[in-house]
Coordinates of C-alpha atoms in Angstrom, one line a residue:
X184 CA 0.0 0.0 0.0
X185 CA 2.3 2.8 -1.3
X186 CA 2.4 6.1 0.7
X187 CA -0.2 4.8 3.2
X188 CA 0.4 5.7 6.9
X189 CA 1.8 2.6 8.7
X190 CA 1.5 0.9 12.0
X191 CA 3.6 -1.7 13.7
X192 CA 1.7 -4.9 14.4
X193 CA 2.2 -6.6 17.8
X194 CA 0.1 -8.6 20.3
X195 CA 0.0 -10.2 23.7
X196 CA 1.9 -13.4 22.9
X197 CA 0.5 -15.3 26.0
X198 CA -2.8 -15.3 24.2
X199 CA -1.4 -17.5 21.4
X200 CA 0.0 -20.2 23.7
X201 CA -2.0 -23.1 25.1
X202 CA 0.3 -23.5 28.1
X203 CA 1.8 -20.0 27.9
X204 CA 5.4 -21.4 27.5
X205 CA 7.9 -19.0 25.9
X206 CA 8.5 -21.4 23.0
X207 CA 4.8 -21.7 22.3
X208 CA 4.4 -18.0 22.3
X209 CA 7.4 -17.2 20.2
X210 CA 6.8 -20.0 17.7
X211 CA 3.2 -18.9 17.2
X212 CA 4.1 -15.2 16.7
X213 CA 7.0 -16.0 14.3
X214 CA 4.7 -18.2 12.3
X215 CA 2.1 -15.5 12.1
X216 CA 4.6 -13.1 10.7
X217 CA 4.9 -10.8 13.7
X218 CA 8.2 -9.3 14.8
X219 CA 7.0 -7.7 18.0
X220 CA 5.1 -8.9 21.1
X221 CA 3.8 -7.6 24.4
X222 CA 5.0 -9.6 27.3
X223 CA 2.5 -10.3 30.2
X224 CA 2.3 -14.0 31.3
X225 CA 5.0 -16.5 30.4
X226 CA 6.5 -19.8 31.5
X227 CA 10.2 -20.4 31.1
X228 CA 10.4 -23.6 33.1
X229 CA 9.1 -22.7 36.6
X230 CA 5.4 -22.2 35.9
X231 CA 3.4 -19.4 34.4
X232 CA 4.4 -16.0 35.9
X233 CA 3.3 -12.5 35.4
X234 CA 6.1 -10.5 33.8
X235 CA 6.5 -8.5 37.1
X236 CA 7.5 -11.8 38.9
X237 CA 10.3 -12.8 36.5
X238 CA 13.8 -13.5 37.9
X239 CA 17.0 -12.2 36.3
X240 CA 17.8 -15.7 35.0
X241 CA 14.3 -16.0 33.5
X242 CA 14.7 -12.7 31.8
X243 CA 18.0 -13.7 30.3
X244 CA 16.5 -17.0 29.0
X245 CA 13.5 -15.1 27.5
X246 CA 15.9 -12.6 25.8
X247 CA 17.9 -15.5 24.3
X248 CA 14.7 -17.3 23.1
X249 CA 13.1 -14.3 21.6
X250 CA 16.3 -13.6 19.7
X251 CA 16.1 -17.1 18.2
X252 CA 12.6 -16.4 16.9
X253 CA 13.4 -12.9 15.7
X254 CA 11.1 -11.1 18.1
X255 CA 11.3 -7.9 20.1
X256 CA 9.2 -6.6 22.9
X257 CA 6.8 -3.8 22.0
X258 CA 5.5 -3.1 25.5
X259 CA 5.6 -4.4 29.0
X260 CA 2.1 -5.6 29.7
X261 CA 2.2 -4.7 33.4
X262 CA -0.7 -4.6 35.8
X263 CA 0.5 -1.2 37.3
X264 CA -2.5 0.8 38.4
X265 CA -4.8 -2.3 39.0
X266 CA -4.9 -1.7 42.7
X267 CA -7.2 0.1 45.0
X268 CA -7.0 3.8 45.6
X269 CA -8.4 3.5 49.1
X270 CA -8.0 0.8 51.8
X271 CA -11.7 0.1 52.1
X272 CA -13.7 -3.1 51.8
X273 CA -15.9 -2.8 48.7
X274 CA -16.8 -6.4 47.9
X275 CA -14.1 -6.8 45.2
X276 CA -10.9 -8.9 45.3
X277 CA -8.7 -5.9 44.3
X278 CA -5.8 -5.3 46.7
X279 CA -4.6 -2.0 48.3
X280 CA -0.9 -1.1 48.4
X281 CA 0.3 2.1 50.1
X282 CA 1.3 4.4 47.2
X283 CA 4.8 5.3 48.3
X284 CA 5.6 1.6 48.6
X285 CA 3.9 0.9 45.3
X286 CA 5.9 3.6 43.6
X287 CA 9.2 2.5 45.1
X288 CA 8.8 -1.2 44.5
X289 CA 6.3 -2.0 41.7
X290 CA 6.7 1.0 39.5
X291 CA 10.5 0.9 39.8
X292 CA 10.4 -2.9 39.0
X293 CA 8.4 -2.2 35.9
X294 CA 10.9 0.3 34.7
X295 CA 13.8 -2.1 35.3
X296 CA 12.0 -4.8 33.4
X297 CA 11.3 -2.5 30.5
X298 CA 15.0 -1.7 30.2
X299 CA 15.8 -5.4 30.5
X300 CA 13.5 -6.2 27.6
X301 CA 14.6 -3.1 25.6
X302 CA 11.2 -1.6 25.3
X303 CA 10.2 2.0 25.8
X304 CA 6.6 1.3 26.7
X305 CA 4.9 0.2 29.9
X306 CA 1.1 -0.5 29.8
X307 CA -0.8 0.5 33.0
X308 CA -4.1 1.5 34.4
X309 CA -5.9 4.3 36.4
X310 CA -6.6 2.6 39.8
X311 CA -9.8 1.2 41.3
X312 CA -12.1 3.6 43.1
X313 CA -14.4 2.0 45.8
X314 CA -17.1 0.1 44.0
X315 CA -20.3 2.0 43.8
X316 CA -18.7 5.5 44.2
X317 CA -18.5 8.1 41.5
X318 CA -15.1 8.0 39.9
X319 CA -15.1 11.7 39.4
X320 CA -14.7 12.2 43.1
X321 CA -11.4 10.4 43.0
X322 CA -9.8 12.3 40.1
X323 CA -7.5 14.4 42.2
X324 CA -5.8 11.4 43.9
X325 CA -5.5 9.5 40.5
X326 CA -4.0 12.5 38.8
X327 CA -1.5 13.0 41.6
X328 CA -0.5 9.3 41.6
X329 CA -0.3 8.9 37.8
X330 CA 1.7 12.1 37.6
X331 CA 4.3 10.6 40.0
X332 CA 4.3 7.3 38.0
X333 CA 4.8 9.3 34.7
X334 CA 7.7 11.2 36.3
X335 CA 9.4 7.9 37.4
X336 CA 9.0 6.5 33.9
X337 CA 10.3 9.8 32.3
X338 CA 13.4 9.7 34.4
X339 CA 14.0 6.2 33.1
X340 CA 13.4 7.4 29.5
X341 CA 10.2 5.4 29.3
X342 CA 6.6 6.1 28.4
X343 CA 3.6 5.0 30.5
X344 CA 0.5 4.0 28.5
X345 CA -2.9 4.3 30.3
X346 CA -5.4 1.8 29.1
X347 CA -9.2 2.5 29.1
X348 CA -10.9 -0.3 31.0
X349 CA -14.1 -0.9 33.0
X350 CA -14.3 -0.4 36.8
X351 CA -11.3 1.9 37.0
X352 CA -11.4 5.7 37.5
X353 CA -10.5 6.0 33.8
X354 CA -13.2 3.5 32.9
X355 CA -14.3 5.3 29.8
X356 CA -12.6 7.5 27.2
X357 CA -14.0 10.8 28.6
X358 CA -12.7 10.2 32.1
X359 CA -9.3 8.9 30.7
X360 CA -9.0 12.0 28.5
X361 CA -9.6 14.3 31.5
X362 CA -6.9 12.4 33.5
X363 CA -4.5 12.9 30.7
X364 CA -5.3 16.6 30.5
X365 CA -4.8 17.1 34.2
X366 CA -1.6 15.0 34.5
X367 CA -0.1 16.9 31.5
X368 CA 3.1 14.9 31.5
X369 CA 5.2 14.0 28.3
X370 CA 5.7 10.4 29.6
X371 CA 2.0 9.7 29.9
X372 CA 0.0 8.5 26.8
X373 CA -3.4 6.8 26.4
X374 CA -4.2 3.3 25.1
X375 CA -7.5 2.9 23.4
X376 CA -9.4 -0.4 23.5
X377 CA -12.8 -0.5 21.8
X378 CA -14.0 -3.8 23.3
X379 CA -13.4 -2.4 26.8
X380 CA -16.1 0.2 26.1
X381 CA -18.5 -2.1 24.2
X382 CA -18.7 -4.5 27.2
X383 CA -19.9 -1.5 29.3
X384 CA -22.9 -1.0 27.0
X385 CA -21.7 1.9 25.0
X386 CA -22.9 2.1 21.4
X387 CA -20.6 2.2 18.3
X388 CA -21.2 6.0 18.0
X389 CA -20.4 6.5 21.7
X390 CA -17.2 4.4 21.3
X391 CA -16.1 6.6 18.4
X392 CA -16.8 9.7 20.4
X393 CA -14.6 8.4 23.2
X394 CA -11.9 7.6 20.7
X395 CA -12.0 11.2 19.6
X396 CA -11.8 12.4 23.2
X397 CA -8.7 10.3 23.7
X398 CA -7.1 11.2 20.4
X399 CA -4.9 14.1 21.8
X400 CA -3.3 11.8 24.2
X401 CA -3.2 8.6 22.2
X402 CA -0.1 6.5 22.3
X403 CA -1.1 3.2 20.9
X404 CA -4.1 0.9 20.4
X405 CA -5.3 -2.5 21.7
X406 CA -7.5 -4.4 19.4
X407 CA -10.3 -6.8 20.5
X408 CA -14.0 -6.7 19.8
X409 CA -17.2 -7.8 21.5
X410 CA -20.7 -8.6 20.5
X411 CA -23.1 -8.0 23.4
X412 CA -25.9 -10.7 23.4
X413 CA -28.2 -8.5 25.5
X414 CA -28.4 -4.8 26.5
X415 CA -26.0 -3.7 29.2
X416 CA -26.9 -1.0 31.7
X417 CA -24.2 1.6 31.5
X418 CA -22.5 2.9 34.6
X419 CA -22.6 -0.3 36.7
X420 CA -19.9 -2.6 37.8
X421 CA -18.7 -5.1 35.1
X422 CA -18.0 -8.7 36.0
X423 CA -15.0 -9.1 33.7
X424 CA -14.7 -12.8 34.4
X425 CA -18.3 -13.3 33.0
X426 CA -17.5 -11.8 29.6
X427 CA -17.7 -14.6 27.0
X428 CA -18.6 -12.9 23.7
X429 CA -15.3 -11.6 22.3
X430 CA -15.0 -11.7 18.5
X431 CA -12.5 -10.7 15.8
X432 CA -12.2 -7.0 15.0
X433 CA -14.4 -7.2 11.9
X434 CA -17.3 -9.1 13.5
X435 CA -18.1 -7.1 16.7
X436 CA -20.1 -4.1 17.8
X437 CA -17.2 -1.6 18.0
X438 CA -17.2 -0.7 14.3
X439 CA -13.4 -0.8 14.1
X440 CA -13.6 0.2 10.4
X441 CA -14.8 3.7 11.4
X442 CA -12.3 3.9 14.3
X443 CA -9.4 3.0 12.0
X444 CA -10.4 5.5 9.4
X445 CA -10.1 8.3 11.9
X446 CA -6.9 6.7 13.4
X447 CA -5.3 6.9 9.9
X448 CA -5.5 10.7 10.0
X449 CA -3.6 10.8 13.3
X450 CA -0.8 8.5 12.3
X451 CA 1.8 10.8 10.8
X452 CA 1.8 13.2 13.7
X453 CA 1.6 10.5 16.3
X454 CA 4.5 8.5 14.7
X455 CA 6.7 11.6 14.9
X456 CA 5.7 12.2 18.6
X457 CA 6.5 8.7 19.6
X458 CA 9.8 8.5 17.7
X459 CA 11.0 11.6 19.5
X460 CA 10.6 9.5 22.6
X461 CA 12.7 6.7 21.2
X462 CA 9.7 4.5 20.3
X463 CA 9.9 2.9 16.8
X464 CA 6.4 3.8 15.7
X465 CA 2.7 3.4 16.4
X466 CA 1.9 0.0 17.7
X467 CA -1.4 -1.8 17.1
X468 CA -1.5 -4.5 19.8
X469 CA -3.7 -7.6 19.4
X470 CA -5.4 -8.8 22.6
X471 CA -8.3 -10.7 21.1
X472 CA -9.6 -12.9 24.0
X473 CA -11.4 -15.1 21.4
X474 CA -11.5 -18.1 23.8
X475 CA -12.0 -16.1 27.0
X476 CA -11.0 -13.0 28.9
X477 CA -10.9 -11.7 32.4
X478 CA -9.6 -9.0 34.7
X479 CA -5.9 -9.8 34.3
X480 CA -5.7 -11.4 30.9
X481 CA -7.2 -13.5 28.2
X482 CA -6.7 -16.4 25.8
X483 CA -7.2 -17.0 22.1
X484 CA -4.9 -20.0 21.3
X485 CA -2.6 -20.2 18.3
X486 CA -5.6 -20.7 16.0
X487 CA -7.6 -17.8 17.5
X488 CA -4.6 -15.5 17.2
X489 CA -4.3 -16.3 13.6
X490 CA -8.0 -15.6 13.0
X491 CA -7.7 -12.3 15.0
X492 CA -4.7 -11.2 13.0
X493 CA -6.3 -11.8 9.7
X494 CA -9.4 -9.9 10.8
X495 CA -7.2 -7.0 11.9
X496 CA -5.4 -6.9 8.6
X497 CA -8.7 -6.8 6.7
X498 CA -9.8 -3.8 8.7
X499 CA -6.5 -2.1 8.2
X500 CA -6.6 -2.8 4.5
X501 CA -10.1 -1.3 4.4
X502 CA -8.9 1.8 6.3
X503 CA -5.9 2.1 4.0
X504 CA -3.4 1.8 6.8
X505 CA -0.1 0.0 6.0
X506 CA 1.6 -2.7 8.1
X507 CA 4.3 -5.3 7.7
X508 CA 4.4 -9.1 8.1
X509 CA 7.5 -11.2 7.7
X510 CA 8.2 -12.4 4.2
X511 CA 10.9 -14.4 2.4
X512 CA 13.1 -11.4 2.2
X513 CA 13.1 -11.1 6.0
X514 CA 14.0 -14.8 6.3
X515 CA 16.9 -14.4 3.8
X516 CA 18.2 -11.4 5.7
X517 CA 18.1 -13.3 9.0
X518 CA 20.1 -16.1 7.4
X519 CA 22.6 -13.7 5.9
X520 CA 21.7 -14.3 2.3

């Protein structure tokens, strides 16, 4: 697609692996033609671990294996920000960690891991307010804490991406855009995910409006879609473990074709902005959940990941957005031909 704006395809590799082993993840992604992956859950011989729990020896083993498969990390799929703002019982399983300790331990660990995997991006979230309370009443605390996280990342030459997701203070695009505006920090960007809005009962038109609200702060995009089997009352708590109707990007309620048409117009400026921060380009990150999803992850299998990638490529082709998959020239280059 000559002269078309381009994105870099990536995805959560753990979604493609039946047992989440490193070899399964990397073999699936290499076979699909991807050269980047987001690291979240992985097994390198001592059971499945979240990336935040990896040892130095495991990191070294992963680095060696990903090199064998010609892969690089696009973002650290961290759970930073998926903790309670307040130490109150609200009927959820979410944990509370005092923020000073959280900043010194978890956020610093995430920065160290990003450097270890040579990525500039850390994915994170906007904290859980007490269930049943208005998230707007907690904006000042969230803005303060995310500003401190952004500054720690900035000092490490990293960028923190804030994902829109249900049940958080930034649970919709409008709230997340307001957080971005108030934090006003160069190391903070936003991560759009249409399915995370559809599951909350928003219409395709409302999802597109929220994309537009997030556009000034956009850093990259997650791609999954959802087809609601029945109407959802907006504004309530979402049982994420009960969501079972994720579908490929060209079959759901989110109208990705309209979102990507608008995304296309943002790409040239966004690519320049990211490259000035040392990021190679604009990532589009597959997180399809085709065989199930929950609060801290999802699963598609190697077959589901292939279905999801082909669907995404069809939508990108329709929107006239360029992308790259490995071809024989890449194989020859890797072999030194």
